[in-house]
Amino acid sequence: MAAERQSPAAATPEAELVYACSRPRIDAGRTERVRAAAARVRNWPWVVRAAGAHAVLPALHRQLAAAACAPDEVLRETESLARGIAFRNIALAQALVDVLRRLDAARMSAMVVKGPALAITAYGDLAFRQFGDLDIIVPRARVAAAIDALSDDGWLRGAPLAAGQEAALLDADYHSVLVSERAQCALEIHWALERPHAGASFDAEWCRERAMRFHLGGRTAETLTPEASLIYLCAHGAKHLWCQLRWVCDVAEVIASATIPWDSVMSTARAAHMERILSLGLRLAHDLCDAAVPAPVLATLRVDDTVRELEAEARARIAVATGLPTTAETATIVRYQWRARDRARDRLRLAADLLFSPQLTDVEVVPLPTAMRAAYYVLRPARLAGKYARRLSAKRDPRESPS
């Protein structure tokens, strides 16, 4: 594959401007690209809405201000939005520091993933990356203790779970979500970064072996190394159909922030059977966000018809700025994840996980004792069958005569 950046053929001037302004780093070449795209823009409200949908508003304002190419009212609006995001990021970072201190007091350590950690280590400034929740990872054996410790500070589940429900989720899922009214955000406590069917485990041990330190709110915390972040971010983007430009920018900023051991990245992806996923993420970051992926790496990526189709679908979603997929698009999400897998056995594991492995909505139906938690693997397919049977029934109009 040629190493030159390939601009989306069908991109409108408005979409092209959002691509050009999606990263906060300012240089002469990017500024000229911003000015060239801005000169052809006719729908400035769409640009601002799309940047919001893609969670790249801070970068949009920074680039437009540097290029001095937007109408005054657009600059005022984006400045106000970016300032609000910066203040919110600071508040969320402080909430995260409080969480880590509370866990320290309970003699538990936690790693930070994405959110403030990525803003600081990859983007270089807490204000430059837009985020809305917090993610930490702890060993699976300490999840219940972490939830108990944080409940004293007001971090609570939507509904309390019995011991059997908690045990079933620990077996089958990868995170629990707590919410704090005081912090006004969600905290995801992970014991892995993906569900068990993923090609790489991404569990707490995997993360701990790939940890580095960074400074957060006057203290030291741990997060993933750039190499591990790169692999995980590609998996995370593919899981969500790459529908937010922010996730593509994350990959580009990680590459820009560190010297990436590309041989190790490629071999890790190969061993985890994630070559399609890595190829997809790197190609999108290179083409849409000017990520400095070395030409030899681009030339060795796995690029087959499936990767090209997945990339085209991602570009189409990004271009229209539809935002996150809805639950009504479940079939589309599953098909995308299915095709992103390298091996048939991983696709079958994905299907089995979706059909049988209990999730929060399944265990909330009925509390079972810990010894009976395996029954949730039967309850889930039964619940799904009932759910879709009701949907099919609702679509039929009993008053309609047969054709």
Coordinates of C-alpha atoms in Angstrom, one line a residue:
M1 CA 0.0 0.0 0.0
A2 CA 1.2 3.5 -0.8
A3 CA 2.3 5.5 2.3
E4 CA 0.7 8.7 1.2
R5 CA -2.3 9.9 3.2
Q6 CA -5.5 9.0 1.4
S7 CA -8.3 11.6 1.9
P8 CA -11.8 10.2 1.9
A9 CA -13.1 10.5 -1.6
A10 CA -16.6 11.5 -0.7
A11 CA -15.7 13.9 2.2
T12 CA -17.6 17.2 2.2
P13 CA -15.6 20.4 2.8
E14 CA -17.2 20.4 6.3
A15 CA -16.1 16.9 7.0
E16 CA -12.6 17.6 5.7
L17 CA -12.3 20.5 8.0
V18 CA -13.3 18.4 11.0
Y19 CA -10.6 15.9 10.0
A20 CA -8.1 18.6 9.7
C21 CA -9.0 20.1 13.1
S22 CA -9.3 16.7 14.9
R23 CA -5.9 16.8 16.5
P24 CA -4.6 19.6 18.8
R25 CA -1.0 19.7 17.5
I26 CA -0.3 22.8 15.5
D27 CA 2.1 23.0 12.7
A28 CA 2.4 24.9 9.4
G29 CA 1.2 22.1 7.2
R30 CA -1.9 21.4 9.3
T31 CA -2.7 25.1 9.5
E32 CA -2.6 25.4 5.7
R33 CA -4.8 22.3 5.4
V34 CA -7.3 23.9 7.9
R35 CA -7.4 27.2 6.0
A36 CA -7.9 25.4 2.6
A37 CA -10.8 23.3 4.0
A38 CA -12.4 26.3 5.9
A39 CA -12.4 28.4 2.7
R40 CA -14.9 26.0 1.1
V41 CA -17.1 25.5 4.2
R42 CA -20.7 26.7 3.9
N43 CA -22.4 25.0 6.9
W44 CA -20.5 26.1 10.0
P45 CA -23.2 24.8 12.4
W46 CA -22.7 21.3 11.0
V47 CA -18.9 21.6 11.7
V48 CA -19.5 22.4 15.3
R49 CA -22.1 19.7 15.8
A50 CA -19.9 17.1 14.1
A51 CA -16.9 18.0 16.3
G52 CA -19.2 17.6 19.3
A53 CA -20.5 14.2 18.0
H54 CA -16.9 13.1 17.5
A55 CA -15.7 14.5 20.8
V56 CA -12.9 16.7 19.2
L57 CA -14.2 20.1 20.1
P58 CA -11.0 21.2 22.0
A59 CA -8.9 20.4 19.0
L60 CA -11.4 22.1 16.6
H61 CA -11.2 25.4 18.5
R62 CA -7.5 25.3 18.9
Q63 CA -6.9 24.7 15.2
L64 CA -9.5 27.3 14.0
A65 CA -8.0 29.9 16.4
A66 CA -4.5 29.2 15.2
A67 CA -5.5 29.4 11.5
A68 CA -7.8 32.5 12.1
C69 CA -10.1 31.2 9.4
A70 CA -13.5 30.8 11.0
P71 CA -16.3 33.4 11.5
D72 CA -16.1 35.3 14.8
E73 CA -19.3 33.7 16.1
V74 CA -17.9 30.2 15.4
L75 CA -14.7 31.0 17.3
R76 CA -16.7 32.4 20.2
E77 CA -18.9 29.3 20.4
T78 CA -16.1 26.8 20.1
E79 CA -14.0 28.8 22.7
S80 CA -16.9 28.6 25.1
L81 CA -17.4 24.9 24.5
A82 CA -13.7 24.1 24.8
R83 CA -13.4 26.1 28.0
G84 CA -16.3 24.1 29.5
I85 CA -14.7 20.8 28.5
A86 CA -11.4 21.9 30.1
F87 CA -13.1 22.7 33.4
R88 CA -15.0 19.5 33.3
N89 CA -11.8 17.5 32.6
I90 CA -10.2 19.1 35.6
A91 CA -13.1 18.1 37.8
L92 CA -13.1 14.6 36.4
A93 CA -9.3 14.3 37.0
Q94 CA -9.8 15.4 40.6
A95 CA -12.5 12.8 41.0
L96 CA -10.2 10.2 39.7
V97 CA -7.4 11.3 42.1
D98 CA -10.0 10.9 45.0
V99 CA -10.8 7.4 43.8
L100 CA -7.2 6.4 43.7
R101 CA -6.6 7.8 47.2
R102 CA -9.6 6.0 48.5
L103 CA -8.3 2.7 47.1
D104 CA -4.8 3.5 48.4
A105 CA -6.4 3.8 51.9
A106 CA -8.0 0.4 51.4
R107 CA -4.6 -1.0 50.4
M108 CA -5.6 -1.6 46.8
S109 CA -3.8 -0.4 43.7
A110 CA -5.5 0.5 40.4
M111 CA -4.3 1.4 37.0
V112 CA -5.9 4.2 35.0
V113 CA -7.1 3.6 31.4
K114 CA -8.0 6.2 28.8
G115 CA -9.6 9.4 30.1
P116 CA -7.2 11.7 32.0
A117 CA -4.3 9.3 31.6
L118 CA -4.5 9.4 27.8
A119 CA -5.0 13.2 27.8
I120 CA -1.8 13.7 29.8
T121 CA 0.5 11.0 28.3
A122 CA -0.5 11.1 24.7
Y123 CA -2.1 14.6 24.1
G124 CA 0.2 16.4 26.5
D125 CA -2.5 18.5 28.1
L126 CA -5.6 17.6 30.2
A127 CA -7.7 20.1 28.3
F128 CA -6.9 18.7 24.8
R129 CA -8.8 15.3 25.0
Q130 CA -12.6 15.3 25.5
F131 CA -13.8 12.5 27.8
G132 CA -16.9 11.9 29.9
D133 CA -16.2 9.0 32.3
L134 CA -13.4 7.4 34.2
D135 CA -11.9 3.9 33.8
I136 CA -9.7 2.0 36.2
I137 CA -8.5 -1.6 36.2
V138 CA -8.0 -3.8 39.3
P139 CA -7.3 -7.5 39.8
R140 CA -10.4 -9.6 39.5
A141 CA -10.1 -10.9 43.0
R142 CA -10.2 -7.3 44.4
V143 CA -13.2 -6.0 42.4
A144 CA -15.8 -6.6 45.2
A145 CA -13.5 -5.0 47.8
A146 CA -12.9 -2.0 45.5
I147 CA -16.7 -1.5 45.0
D148 CA -17.2 -1.7 48.7
A149 CA -14.5 0.8 49.4
L150 CA -15.7 3.3 46.9
S151 CA -19.3 3.0 48.0
D152 CA -18.3 4.9 51.2
D153 CA -17.5 7.8 48.9
G154 CA -20.8 7.7 47.1
W155 CA -19.8 5.6 44.1
L156 CA -22.8 3.3 43.7
R157 CA -24.4 0.9 41.2
G158 CA -27.7 1.7 39.7
A159 CA -29.1 -1.2 41.7
P160 CA -27.4 -3.4 44.3
L161 CA -26.5 -6.9 43.3
A162 CA -26.6 -10.1 45.4
A163 CA -23.5 -12.3 45.8
G164 CA -24.5 -14.7 43.1
Q165 CA -25.2 -11.9 40.6
E166 CA -21.8 -10.4 41.3
A167 CA -20.1 -13.8 40.9
A168 CA -21.8 -14.4 37.6
L169 CA -20.7 -11.0 36.2
L170 CA -17.1 -11.6 37.4
D171 CA -17.1 -14.9 35.5
A172 CA -18.6 -13.6 32.2
D173 CA -18.1 -9.8 32.0
Y174 CA -15.2 -7.5 32.2
H175 CA -16.3 -4.4 34.1
S176 CA -18.8 -2.9 36.5
V177 CA -20.2 0.6 36.3
L178 CA -20.5 2.9 39.4
V179 CA -22.0 6.4 39.4
S180 CA -21.4 9.3 41.7
E181 CA -24.0 12.1 42.1
R182 CA -21.2 14.3 43.6
A183 CA -18.8 13.8 40.6
Q184 CA -21.7 13.6 38.1
C185 CA -20.0 10.9 36.1
A186 CA -19.6 7.1 35.7
L187 CA -16.6 5.1 36.9
E188 CA -15.9 1.8 35.2
I189 CA -14.1 -0.7 37.3
H190 CA -12.5 -3.2 35.0
W191 CA -10.9 -6.5 35.8
A192 CA -10.2 -6.8 32.0
L193 CA -10.4 -4.4 29.1
E194 CA -12.4 -6.7 26.9
R195 CA -14.9 -9.5 27.3
P196 CA -13.4 -13.0 27.5
H197 CA -14.0 -13.8 23.8
A198 CA -11.5 -11.1 22.7
G199 CA -8.3 -12.4 21.0
A200 CA -6.1 -10.9 23.7
S201 CA -7.2 -11.2 27.3
F202 CA -6.4 -7.6 28.3
D203 CA -6.9 -8.7 31.9
A204 CA -5.4 -6.9 34.9
E205 CA -2.2 -9.0 34.8
W206 CA -1.7 -8.2 31.1
C207 CA -2.1 -4.5 31.9
R208 CA 0.2 -4.7 34.9
E209 CA 3.0 -6.2 32.8
R210 CA 2.7 -3.2 30.4
A211 CA 2.4 -0.4 33.0
M212 CA 4.1 2.9 33.1
R213 CA 3.9 5.8 35.5
F214 CA 2.6 9.3 34.9
H215 CA 1.8 12.4 37.0
L216 CA -1.9 13.1 37.9
G217 CA -3.0 15.8 40.3
G218 CA 0.2 15.9 42.3
R219 CA 0.5 12.2 42.6
T220 CA 1.9 9.3 40.6
A221 CA -0.4 6.8 38.9
E222 CA 0.0 4.0 36.5
T223 CA -1.4 3.6 33.0
L224 CA -0.6 1.5 29.9
T225 CA 2.6 1.9 27.9
P226 CA 2.2 3.5 24.5
E227 CA 2.7 0.1 22.9
A228 CA 0.0 -1.5 24.9
S229 CA -2.3 1.5 24.5
L230 CA -1.9 1.3 20.8
I231 CA -3.1 -2.3 20.6
Y232 CA -5.9 -1.7 23.1
L233 CA -7.1 1.4 21.4
C234 CA -7.4 -0.3 18.0
A235 CA -9.4 -3.1 19.7
H236 CA -11.6 -0.6 21.4
G237 CA -12.3 1.4 18.2
A238 CA -13.2 -1.7 16.3
K239 CA -15.6 -2.8 19.0
H240 CA -17.5 0.5 18.6
L241 CA -17.3 0.5 14.7
W242 CA -14.8 3.4 14.8
C243 CA -17.8 5.8 14.8
Q244 CA -16.1 8.5 16.8
L245 CA -13.2 10.4 15.3
R246 CA -11.8 10.9 18.8
W247 CA -10.8 7.2 18.9
V248 CA -8.9 7.5 15.6
C249 CA -7.1 10.6 17.0
D250 CA -6.2 8.7 20.1
V251 CA -4.2 6.2 18.0
A252 CA -2.5 9.1 16.2
E253 CA -1.6 10.9 19.4
V254 CA -0.2 7.8 21.0
I255 CA 2.0 7.3 17.9
A256 CA 3.1 11.0 18.1
S257 CA 3.9 11.0 21.8
A258 CA 6.4 8.1 22.0
T259 CA 8.9 6.0 20.1
I260 CA 6.8 3.0 19.2
P261 CA 8.5 -0.5 19.1
W262 CA 6.8 -1.4 15.9
D263 CA 8.2 -4.9 15.6
S264 CA 6.9 -5.7 19.1
V265 CA 3.4 -4.2 18.3
M266 CA 3.2 -6.2 15.1
S267 CA 4.3 -9.5 16.8
T268 CA 1.9 -8.9 19.7
A269 CA -1.0 -8.3 17.4
R270 CA -0.1 -11.4 15.4
A271 CA 0.2 -13.6 18.5
A272 CA -3.2 -12.3 19.7
H273 CA -4.8 -12.8 16.2
M274 CA -5.6 -9.1 16.0
E275 CA -3.9 -8.3 12.7
R276 CA -7.1 -7.0 11.1
I277 CA -8.0 -4.9 14.1
L278 CA -4.5 -3.4 14.2
S279 CA -4.5 -2.8 10.4
L280 CA -7.8 -1.1 10.5
G281 CA -6.9 1.3 13.3
L282 CA -3.5 2.2 11.9
R283 CA -4.9 2.8 8.4
L284 CA -7.7 5.1 9.7
A285 CA -5.3 7.0 11.9
H286 CA -2.8 7.5 9.0
D287 CA -5.4 8.5 6.4
L288 CA -7.8 10.6 8.5
C289 CA -5.5 12.1 11.2
D290 CA -2.1 12.1 9.5
A291 CA -0.7 9.6 12.0
A292 CA 3.0 9.1 11.5
V293 CA 2.8 5.3 10.8
P294 CA 6.1 4.4 9.1
A295 CA 5.9 3.3 5.5
P296 CA 7.4 -0.1 6.2
V297 CA 4.7 -0.7 8.8
L298 CA 2.0 0.3 6.5
A299 CA 3.4 -2.0 3.8
T300 CA 3.3 -5.0 6.1
L301 CA -0.2 -4.5 7.5
R302 CA -2.7 -7.2 6.8
V303 CA -5.0 -5.6 4.1
D304 CA -7.6 -7.9 2.6
D305 CA -11.1 -7.3 1.3
T306 CA -12.6 -7.5 4.7
V307 CA -10.3 -4.8 6.1
R308 CA -11.1 -2.5 3.1
E309 CA -14.8 -3.0 3.7
L310 CA -14.6 -2.3 7.4
E311 CA -12.5 0.8 6.8
A312 CA -15.0 2.0 4.2
E313 CA -17.9 1.5 6.7
A314 CA -16.0 3.4 9.4
R315 CA -15.2 6.3 7.1
A316 CA -18.8 6.5 6.0
R317 CA -20.0 6.7 9.7
I318 CA -17.3 9.3 10.6
A319 CA -18.2 11.4 7.6
V320 CA -21.8 11.8 8.5
A321 CA -21.1 12.2 12.3
T322 CA -23.9 10.0 13.4
G323 CA -22.4 9.4 16.8
L324 CA -22.4 6.3 18.9
P325 CA -24.4 3.3 17.6
T326 CA -27.8 2.8 19.2
T327 CA -29.2 -0.5 20.6
A328 CA -31.3 -0.7 17.5
E329 CA -28.1 -1.2 15.6
T330 CA -27.1 -4.3 17.6
A331 CA -27.0 -6.5 14.5
T332 CA -24.8 -4.0 12.7
I333 CA -22.4 -3.9 15.6
V334 CA -22.2 -7.7 15.9
R335 CA -21.6 -8.1 12.1
Y336 CA -18.7 -5.5 12.3
Q337 CA -17.1 -7.2 15.3
W338 CA -17.5 -10.6 13.6
R339 CA -15.7 -9.6 10.5
A340 CA -12.9 -7.8 12.4
R341 CA -11.8 -11.1 13.9
D342 CA -8.9 -12.9 12.2
R343 CA -9.9 -16.5 12.9
A344 CA -13.1 -18.5 12.6
R345 CA -12.7 -19.8 16.2
D346 CA -12.6 -16.2 17.5
R347 CA -15.8 -15.4 15.6
L348 CA -17.4 -18.5 17.1
R349 CA -16.3 -17.4 20.5
L350 CA -17.8 -14.0 19.9
A351 CA -21.1 -15.6 18.9
A352 CA -21.1 -18.0 21.9
D353 CA -20.4 -15.1 24.3
L354 CA -23.2 -12.9 22.9
L355 CA -25.7 -15.8 23.1
F356 CA -24.8 -17.4 26.4
S357 CA -22.6 -15.2 28.6
P358 CA -24.7 -13.3 31.1
Q359 CA -24.6 -9.5 31.3
L360 CA -25.9 -7.0 33.8
T361 CA -29.4 -7.0 32.3
D362 CA -29.5 -10.8 32.6
V363 CA -28.4 -11.1 36.2
E364 CA -30.8 -8.3 37.3
V365 CA -33.8 -10.4 36.2
V366 CA -33.5 -12.7 39.1
P367 CA -31.0 -13.0 42.0
L368 CA -29.5 -16.5 42.3
P369 CA -27.1 -17.9 45.0
T370 CA -23.5 -18.1 44.1
A371 CA -23.6 -21.9 43.7
M372 CA -26.3 -21.5 41.0
R373 CA -24.7 -18.7 39.0
A374 CA -24.2 -21.1 36.0
A375 CA -27.9 -21.0 35.5
Y376 CA -27.5 -17.5 34.1
Y377 CA -26.0 -19.1 31.0
V378 CA -29.3 -20.7 30.4
L379 CA -31.4 -17.7 31.4
R380 CA -29.7 -15.4 28.9
P381 CA -30.6 -17.3 25.7
A382 CA -34.1 -17.8 27.1
R383 CA -34.4 -14.0 27.8
L384 CA -33.1 -13.1 24.4
A385 CA -35.5 -15.5 22.7
G386 CA -38.4 -14.0 24.5
K387 CA -37.2 -10.5 23.8
Y388 CA -37.0 -11.0 20.0
A389 CA -40.2 -13.0 19.9
R390 CA -42.0 -10.1 21.4
R391 CA -40.4 -7.8 18.9
L392 CA -41.5 -10.0 16.0
S393 CA -45.0 -10.2 17.4
A394 CA -45.2 -6.4 17.8
K395 CA -44.3 -5.9 14.1
R396 CA -47.3 -8.1 13.0
D397 CA -50.6 -6.3 12.7
P398 CA -53.3 -8.9 13.6
R399 CA -55.9 -6.8 11.7
E400 CA -54.0 -7.1 8.4
S401 CA -55.5 -9.7 6.1
P402 CA -53.0 -12.2 4.6
S403 CA -51.9 -11.3 1.1

